[in-house]
């Protein structure tokens, strides 16, 4: 009798563990069916000079500036100032119109306040702050910024300035030569693949193992034509952004992979361009957790299809 009860208890415990594991593993798949449709989000920006609130335009409106720079930011009060200073200085040297959209992804620090200070200084036609009430993940923040941008071209750029903004020149040149003249589609991906040998030499062995394992998973399950899918410096044409950012489902880990996977399936032109990149102190990435979650999302992306 006691043995039978123990066996039943073990079975129930194993069943509960397997059920919890399956529930956790299928989170990205389930969320893809429960995510609010991208076009239903409505946001407004504040003009710090007047206090007035104005609705953001839609990605489906006609472009009114040449370039939009989307900056996802979560608790970035310590690092975002340098990025904004460098970017604004760079844009002053250019003869095209541009805007910066800071997307505060539910920060608990002064990220929004700092963004509004810059917005007041340069004007809301040049810099706007989109503050999300709840954290959606980097993919969700980038998506919301893209959906409310005015640019003919749209750049995704990290708040830590890990990639030098002047490398945008390379992406713009590559876009001109690679975009589809009929459909207007085009993606140019900033890449750190050329730095791989040096980084492996400096990196601890287990980090290299995780990196190569992730690259193999990406190639095997999703993206064949891009070596570095994770660099946060990517340029899209407006027609391409309209397709990709209303189609994507992953809003946290591996959203970059999903975007490029969709683009490959639709045979959109993709170029990969080497950029200067450096690791900036203050990253909130926890390596083991990130590796597990990214692996899960990759498998989820593959099985959902």
CSV table of N, CA and C in Angstrom, one decimal, residues 127-234:
chain,number,residue,atom,x,y,z
A,127,UNK,N,13.2,64.9,-31.9
A,127,UNK,CA,13.3,63.8,-30.9
A,127,UNK,C,12.0,63.7,-30.1
A,128,UNK,N,11.5,62.5,-30.1
A,128,UNK,CA,10.2,62.2,-29.4
A,128,UNK,C,10.4,61.0,-28.4
A,129,UNK,N,9.6,61.0,-27.3
A,129,UNK,CA,9.7,59.9,-26.4
A,129,UNK,C,8.4,59.2,-26.3
A,130,UNK,N,8.5,57.9,-26.5
A,130,UNK,CA,7.3,57.0,-26.5
A,130,UNK,C,7.5,56.1,-25.2
A,131,UNK,N,6.7,56.4,-24.2
A,131,UNK,CA,6.8,55.6,-23.0
A,131,UNK,C,5.7,54.5,-22.8
A,132,UNK,N,6.2,53.3,-22.7
A,132,UNK,CA,5.3,52.2,-22.5
A,132,UNK,C,5.0,52.0,-21.0
A,133,UNK,N,3.8,51.8,-20.7
A,133,UNK,CA,3.4,51.7,-19.3
A,133,UNK,C,4.0,50.4,-18.7
A,134,UNK,N,4.0,49.3,-19.5
A,134,UNK,CA,4.5,48.1,-19.0
A,134,UNK,C,5.6,47.6,-19.9
A,135,UNK,N,6.6,46.9,-19.3
A,135,UNK,CA,7.7,46.3,-20.1
A,135,UNK,C,7.2,45.3,-21.1
A,136,UNK,N,7.6,45.5,-22.3
A,136,UNK,CA,7.2,44.5,-23.4
A,136,UNK,C,8.3,43.7,-23.9
A,137,UNK,N,9.6,44.0,-23.5
A,137,UNK,CA,10.7,43.4,-24.1
A,137,UNK,C,11.3,44.2,-25.2
A,138,UNK,N,12.5,44.0,-25.5
A,138,UNK,CA,13.2,44.8,-26.5
A,138,UNK,C,12.5,44.8,-27.9
A,139,UNK,N,12.0,43.6,-28.3
A,139,UNK,CA,11.3,43.4,-29.5
A,139,UNK,C,10.0,44.2,-29.6
A,140,UNK,N,9.3,44.2,-28.5
A,140,UNK,CA,8.1,44.9,-28.4
A,140,UNK,C,8.3,46.4,-28.4
A,141,UNK,N,9.4,46.9,-27.8
A,141,UNK,CA,9.7,48.3,-27.8
A,141,UNK,C,10.1,48.8,-29.2
A,142,UNK,N,11.0,48.0,-29.9
A,142,UNK,CA,11.4,48.3,-31.2
A,142,UNK,C,10.1,48.3,-32.1
A,143,UNK,N,9.3,47.4,-32.0
A,143,UNK,CA,8.1,47.3,-32.8
A,143,UNK,C,7.2,48.5,-32.6
A,144,UNK,N,7.0,49.0,-31.4
A,144,UNK,CA,6.1,50.1,-31.2
A,144,UNK,C,6.8,51.4,-31.7
A,145,UNK,N,8.1,51.5,-31.6
A,145,UNK,CA,8.8,52.7,-32.2
A,145,UNK,C,8.7,52.7,-33.7
A,146,UNK,N,8.9,51.5,-34.3
A,146,UNK,CA,8.8,51.4,-35.8
A,146,UNK,C,7.3,51.8,-36.3
A,147,UNK,N,6.4,51.3,-35.6
A,147,UNK,CA,5.0,51.5,-36.0
A,147,UNK,C,4.5,53.0,-35.9
A,148,UNK,N,5.3,53.8,-35.2
A,148,UNK,CA,4.9,55.2,-35.1
A,148,UNK,C,6.0,56.2,-35.6
A,149,UNK,N,6.8,55.7,-36.6
A,149,UNK,CA,7.9,56.4,-37.1
A,149,UNK,C,7.5,57.2,-38.4
A,150,UNK,N,8.2,58.2,-38.7
A,150,UNK,CA,7.9,59.0,-39.9
A,150,UNK,C,8.9,58.8,-41.0
A,151,UNK,N,9.9,58.0,-40.8
A,151,UNK,CA,11.0,58.0,-41.8
A,151,UNK,C,10.8,57.2,-43.0
A,152,UNK,N,11.4,57.6,-44.1
A,152,UNK,CA,11.5,56.8,-45.3
A,152,UNK,C,12.4,55.5,-45.1
A,153,UNK,N,13.4,55.7,-44.3
A,153,UNK,CA,14.2,54.6,-43.8
A,153,UNK,C,14.2,54.6,-42.3
A,154,UNK,N,14.2,53.4,-41.7
A,154,UNK,CA,14.1,53.3,-40.2
A,154,UNK,C,15.2,52.4,-39.7
A,155,UNK,N,16.0,53.1,-38.7
A,155,UNK,CA,17.1,52.4,-38.1
A,155,UNK,C,16.8,52.0,-36.7
A,156,UNK,N,17.1,50.8,-36.4
A,156,UNK,CA,17.0,50.3,-35.0
A,156,UNK,C,18.4,50.4,-34.4
A,157,UNK,N,18.6,51.1,-33.3
A,157,UNK,CA,19.9,51.4,-32.7
A,157,UNK,C,19.8,51.2,-31.1
A,158,UNK,N,20.8,50.6,-30.5
A,158,UNK,CA,20.8,50.4,-29.1
A,158,UNK,C,21.1,51.6,-28.3
A,159,UNK,N,20.6,51.7,-27.1
A,159,UNK,CA,20.7,52.9,-26.3
A,159,UNK,C,22.1,53.0,-25.7
A,160,UNK,N,22.9,52.0,-25.7
A,160,UNK,CA,24.2,52.0,-25.1
A,160,UNK,C,25.3,52.5,-26.1
A,161,UNK,N,25.0,52.8,-27.3
A,161,UNK,CA,25.9,53.3,-28.3
A,161,UNK,C,27.1,52.3,-28.5
A,162,UNK,N,26.8,51.0,-28.4
A,162,UNK,CA,27.8,50.0,-28.7
A,162,UNK,C,28.3,50.0,-30.1
A,163,UNK,N,27.4,50.3,-31.0
A,163,UNK,CA,27.8,50.5,-32.4
A,163,UNK,C,27.9,52.0,-32.7
A,164,UNK,N,29.0,52.3,-33.4
A,164,UNK,CA,29.3,53.8,-33.7
A,164,UNK,C,28.2,54.3,-34.7
A,165,UNK,N,27.6,55.4,-34.3
A,165,UNK,CA,26.5,55.9,-35.2
A,165,UNK,C,27.1,56.3,-36.6
A,166,UNK,N,28.3,56.6,-36.7
A,166,UNK,CA,28.9,57.0,-38.0
A,166,UNK,C,28.9,55.9,-39.0
A,167,UNK,N,28.8,54.6,-38.4
A,167,UNK,CA,28.7,53.5,-39.3
A,167,UNK,C,27.4,53.4,-40.1
A,168,UNK,N,26.4,54.3,-39.7
A,168,UNK,CA,25.2,54.4,-40.5
A,168,UNK,C,25.5,54.7,-41.9
A,169,UNK,N,26.6,55.5,-42.1
A,169,UNK,CA,27.0,55.8,-43.5
A,169,UNK,C,27.1,54.6,-44.4
A,170,UNK,N,27.7,53.5,-43.8
A,170,UNK,CA,27.9,52.3,-44.6
A,170,UNK,C,26.6,51.6,-44.9
A,171,UNK,N,25.7,51.7,-43.9
A,171,UNK,CA,24.4,51.0,-44.1
A,171,UNK,C,23.6,51.8,-45.2
A,172,UNK,N,23.7,53.1,-45.2
A,172,UNK,CA,22.9,53.9,-46.2
A,172,UNK,C,23.4,53.6,-47.6
A,173,UNK,N,24.7,53.5,-47.7
A,173,UNK,CA,25.3,53.2,-49.0
A,173,UNK,C,24.9,51.8,-49.5
A,174,UNK,N,24.9,50.8,-48.6
A,174,UNK,CA,24.5,49.5,-48.9
A,174,UNK,C,23.0,49.4,-49.3
A,175,UNK,N,22.2,50.2,-48.6
A,175,UNK,CA,20.8,50.2,-48.9
A,175,UNK,C,20.5,50.7,-50.3
A,176,UNK,N,21.2,51.8,-50.7
A,176,UNK,CA,21.0,52.4,-52.0
A,176,UNK,C,21.3,51.4,-53.1
A,177,UNK,N,22.3,50.5,-52.9
A,177,UNK,CA,22.6,49.6,-53.9
A,177,UNK,C,21.9,48.2,-53.9
A,178,UNK,N,21.2,48.0,-52.8
A,178,UNK,CA,20.6,46.7,-52.6
A,178,UNK,C,19.0,46.7,-52.6
A,179,UNK,N,18.4,47.8,-52.3
A,179,UNK,CA,17.0,47.8,-52.1
A,179,UNK,C,16.3,47.5,-53.5
A,180,UNK,N,15.2,46.8,-53.4
A,180,UNK,CA,14.4,46.4,-54.6
A,180,UNK,C,13.7,47.6,-55.2
A,181,UNK,N,14.0,48.0,-56.4
A,181,UNK,CA,13.5,49.2,-57.0
A,181,UNK,C,12.0,49.1,-57.3
A,182,UNK,N,11.5,47.9,-57.4
A,182,UNK,CA,10.0,47.7,-57.7
A,182,UNK,C,9.2,47.7,-56.4
A,183,UNK,N,9.6,46.9,-55.4
A,183,UNK,CA,8.8,46.8,-54.2
A,183,UNK,C,9.2,47.8,-53.1
A,184,UNK,N,10.4,48.3,-53.2
A,184,UNK,CA,10.9,49.2,-52.2
A,184,UNK,C,11.5,48.5,-51.0
A,185,UNK,N,11.5,47.1,-51.0
A,185,UNK,CA,12.0,46.4,-49.9
A,185,UNK,C,13.5,46.4,-49.8
A,186,UNK,N,13.9,46.3,-48.5
A,186,UNK,CA,15.4,46.3,-48.3
A,186,UNK,C,15.7,46.3,-46.8
A,187,UNK,N,16.7,45.5,-46.4
A,187,UNK,CA,17.2,45.4,-45.1
A,187,UNK,C,18.8,45.4,-45.1
A,188,UNK,N,19.4,46.3,-44.3
A,188,UNK,CA,20.8,46.2,-44.1
A,188,UNK,C,21.1,46.0,-42.7
A,189,UNK,N,21.9,44.9,-42.4
A,189,UNK,CA,22.2,44.5,-41.1
A,189,UNK,C,23.6,44.8,-40.7
A,190,UNK,N,23.8,45.6,-39.6
A,190,UNK,CA,25.1,45.8,-39.1
A,190,UNK,C,25.6,44.5,-38.5
A,191,UNK,N,26.9,44.2,-38.7
A,191,UNK,CA,27.4,42.9,-38.4
A,191,UNK,C,28.7,43.0,-37.6
A,192,UNK,N,28.9,42.1,-36.6
A,192,UNK,CA,30.1,42.0,-35.8
A,192,UNK,C,30.8,40.7,-36.2
A,193,UNK,N,30.4,40.0,-37.2
A,193,UNK,CA,31.0,38.7,-37.6
A,193,UNK,C,32.5,38.9,-37.9
A,194,UNK,N,32.9,40.0,-38.4
A,194,UNK,CA,34.3,40.2,-38.7
A,194,UNK,C,35.2,40.3,-37.4
A,195,UNK,N,34.6,40.5,-36.3
A,195,UNK,CA,35.3,40.6,-35.0
A,195,UNK,C,35.3,39.3,-34.3
A,196,UNK,N,34.8,38.2,-34.8
A,196,UNK,CA,34.5,37.0,-34.1
A,196,UNK,C,35.8,36.4,-33.6
A,197,UNK,N,36.9,36.3,-34.4
A,197,UNK,CA,38.1,35.7,-34.0
A,197,UNK,C,38.7,36.3,-32.8
A,198,UNK,N,38.8,37.7,-32.8
A,198,UNK,CA,39.4,38.4,-31.7
A,198,UNK,C,38.6,38.2,-30.5
A,199,UNK,N,37.2,38.2,-30.6
A,199,UNK,CA,36.4,38.1,-29.4
A,199,UNK,C,36.5,36.7,-28.8
A,200,UNK,N,36.6,35.7,-29.7
A,200,UNK,CA,36.7,34.3,-29.1
A,200,UNK,C,38.0,34.2,-28.3
A,201,UNK,N,39.1,34.8,-28.8
A,201,UNK,CA,40.4,34.8,-28.1
A,201,UNK,C,40.3,35.4,-26.7
A,202,UNK,N,39.5,36.4,-26.6
A,202,UNK,CA,39.4,37.1,-25.3
A,202,UNK,C,38.3,36.5,-24.4
A,203,UNK,N,37.3,35.8,-25.0
A,203,UNK,CA,36.1,35.4,-24.3
A,203,UNK,C,36.4,34.1,-23.5
A,204,UNK,N,35.7,33.9,-22.4
A,204,UNK,CA,35.8,32.6,-21.7
A,204,UNK,C,35.2,31.5,-22.5
A,205,UNK,N,35.8,30.3,-22.3
A,205,UNK,CA,35.4,29.2,-23.2
A,205,UNK,C,33.9,28.9,-23.3
A,206,UNK,N,33.3,29.0,-22.1
A,206,UNK,CA,31.8,28.6,-22.1
A,206,UNK,C,31.0,29.6,-22.8
A,207,UNK,N,31.5,30.9,-22.9
A,207,UNK,CA,30.7,31.9,-23.7
A,207,UNK,C,30.9,31.6,-25.1
A,208,UNK,N,32.1,31.1,-25.6
A,208,UNK,CA,32.3,30.8,-27.0
A,208,UNK,C,31.4,29.6,-27.3
A,209,UNK,N,31.3,28.6,-26.4
A,209,UNK,CA,30.5,27.4,-26.7
A,209,UNK,C,29.0,27.8,-26.9
A,210,UNK,N,28.5,28.7,-26.0
A,210,UNK,CA,27.2,29.2,-26.1
A,210,UNK,C,26.9,30.0,-27.4
A,211,UNK,N,27.9,30.8,-27.8
A,211,UNK,CA,27.8,31.6,-29.0
A,211,UNK,C,27.7,30.7,-30.2
A,212,UNK,N,28.6,29.7,-30.3
A,212,UNK,CA,28.6,28.8,-31.5
A,212,UNK,C,27.4,28.0,-31.5
A,213,UNK,N,26.9,27.5,-30.3
A,213,UNK,CA,25.7,26.8,-30.3
A,213,UNK,C,24.5,27.5,-30.8
A,214,UNK,N,24.4,28.8,-30.4
A,214,UNK,CA,23.3,29.7,-30.8
A,214,UNK,C,23.4,29.9,-32.3
A,215,UNK,N,24.6,30.1,-32.8
A,215,UNK,CA,24.7,30.3,-34.3
A,215,UNK,C,24.3,29.1,-35.1
A,216,UNK,N,24.6,27.9,-34.6
A,216,UNK,CA,24.2,26.7,-35.2
A,216,UNK,C,22.6,26.5,-35.2
A,217,UNK,N,22.0,26.9,-34.0
A,217,UNK,CA,20.6,26.8,-33.9
A,217,UNK,C,19.9,27.8,-34.9
A,218,UNK,N,20.4,29.0,-35.0
A,218,UNK,CA,19.9,30.0,-35.9
A,218,UNK,C,19.9,29.5,-37.3
A,219,UNK,N,21.1,29.0,-37.7
A,219,UNK,CA,21.3,28.6,-39.1
A,219,UNK,C,20.4,27.4,-39.4
A,220,UNK,N,20.3,26.5,-38.4
A,220,UNK,CA,19.6,25.2,-38.7
A,220,UNK,C,18.1,25.4,-38.7
A,221,UNK,N,17.6,26.4,-37.9
A,221,UNK,CA,16.1,26.5,-37.7
A,221,UNK,C,15.5,27.8,-38.3
A,222,UNK,N,16.3,28.8,-38.6
A,222,UNK,CA,15.7,30.0,-39.0
A,222,UNK,C,16.4,30.8,-40.1
A,223,UNK,N,17.6,31.3,-39.9
A,223,UNK,CA,18.2,32.3,-40.8
A,223,UNK,C,19.4,31.7,-41.5
A,224,UNK,N,19.5,31.7,-42.8
A,224,UNK,CA,20.6,31.1,-43.5
A,224,UNK,C,21.6,32.1,-44.1
A,225,UNK,N,21.2,33.4,-44.3
A,225,UNK,CA,22.0,34.3,-45.1
A,225,UNK,C,22.7,35.4,-44.2
A,226,UNK,N,22.5,35.4,-42.9
A,226,UNK,CA,23.1,36.5,-42.1
A,226,UNK,C,23.9,35.8,-41.0
A,227,UNK,N,25.1,36.2,-40.9
A,227,UNK,CA,26.0,35.6,-39.8
A,227,UNK,C,25.7,36.1,-38.4
A,228,UNK,N,25.5,37.4,-38.4
A,228,UNK,CA,25.3,38.1,-37.1
A,228,UNK,C,23.8,38.6,-37.0
A,229,UNK,N,23.0,37.8,-36.4
A,229,UNK,CA,21.5,38.3,-36.4
A,229,UNK,C,21.3,39.2,-35.2
A,230,UNK,N,22.2,39.3,-34.2
A,230,UNK,CA,21.8,39.9,-33.0
A,230,UNK,C,22.4,41.3,-32.8
A,231,UNK,N,23.2,41.8,-33.7
A,231,UNK,CA,23.6,43.2,-33.6
A,231,UNK,C,22.5,44.1,-33.6
A,232,UNK,N,22.4,45.0,-32.7
A,232,UNK,CA,21.2,45.9,-32.6
A,232,UNK,C,21.3,47.1,-33.5
A,233,UNK,N,21.8,47.0,-34.7
A,233,UNK,CA,22.0,48.1,-35.6
A,233,UNK,C,21.5,47.6,-37.0
A,234,UNK,N,20.2,47.9,-37.3
A,234,UNK,CA,19.6,47.4,-38.5
A,234,UNK,C,18.8,48.5,-39.2
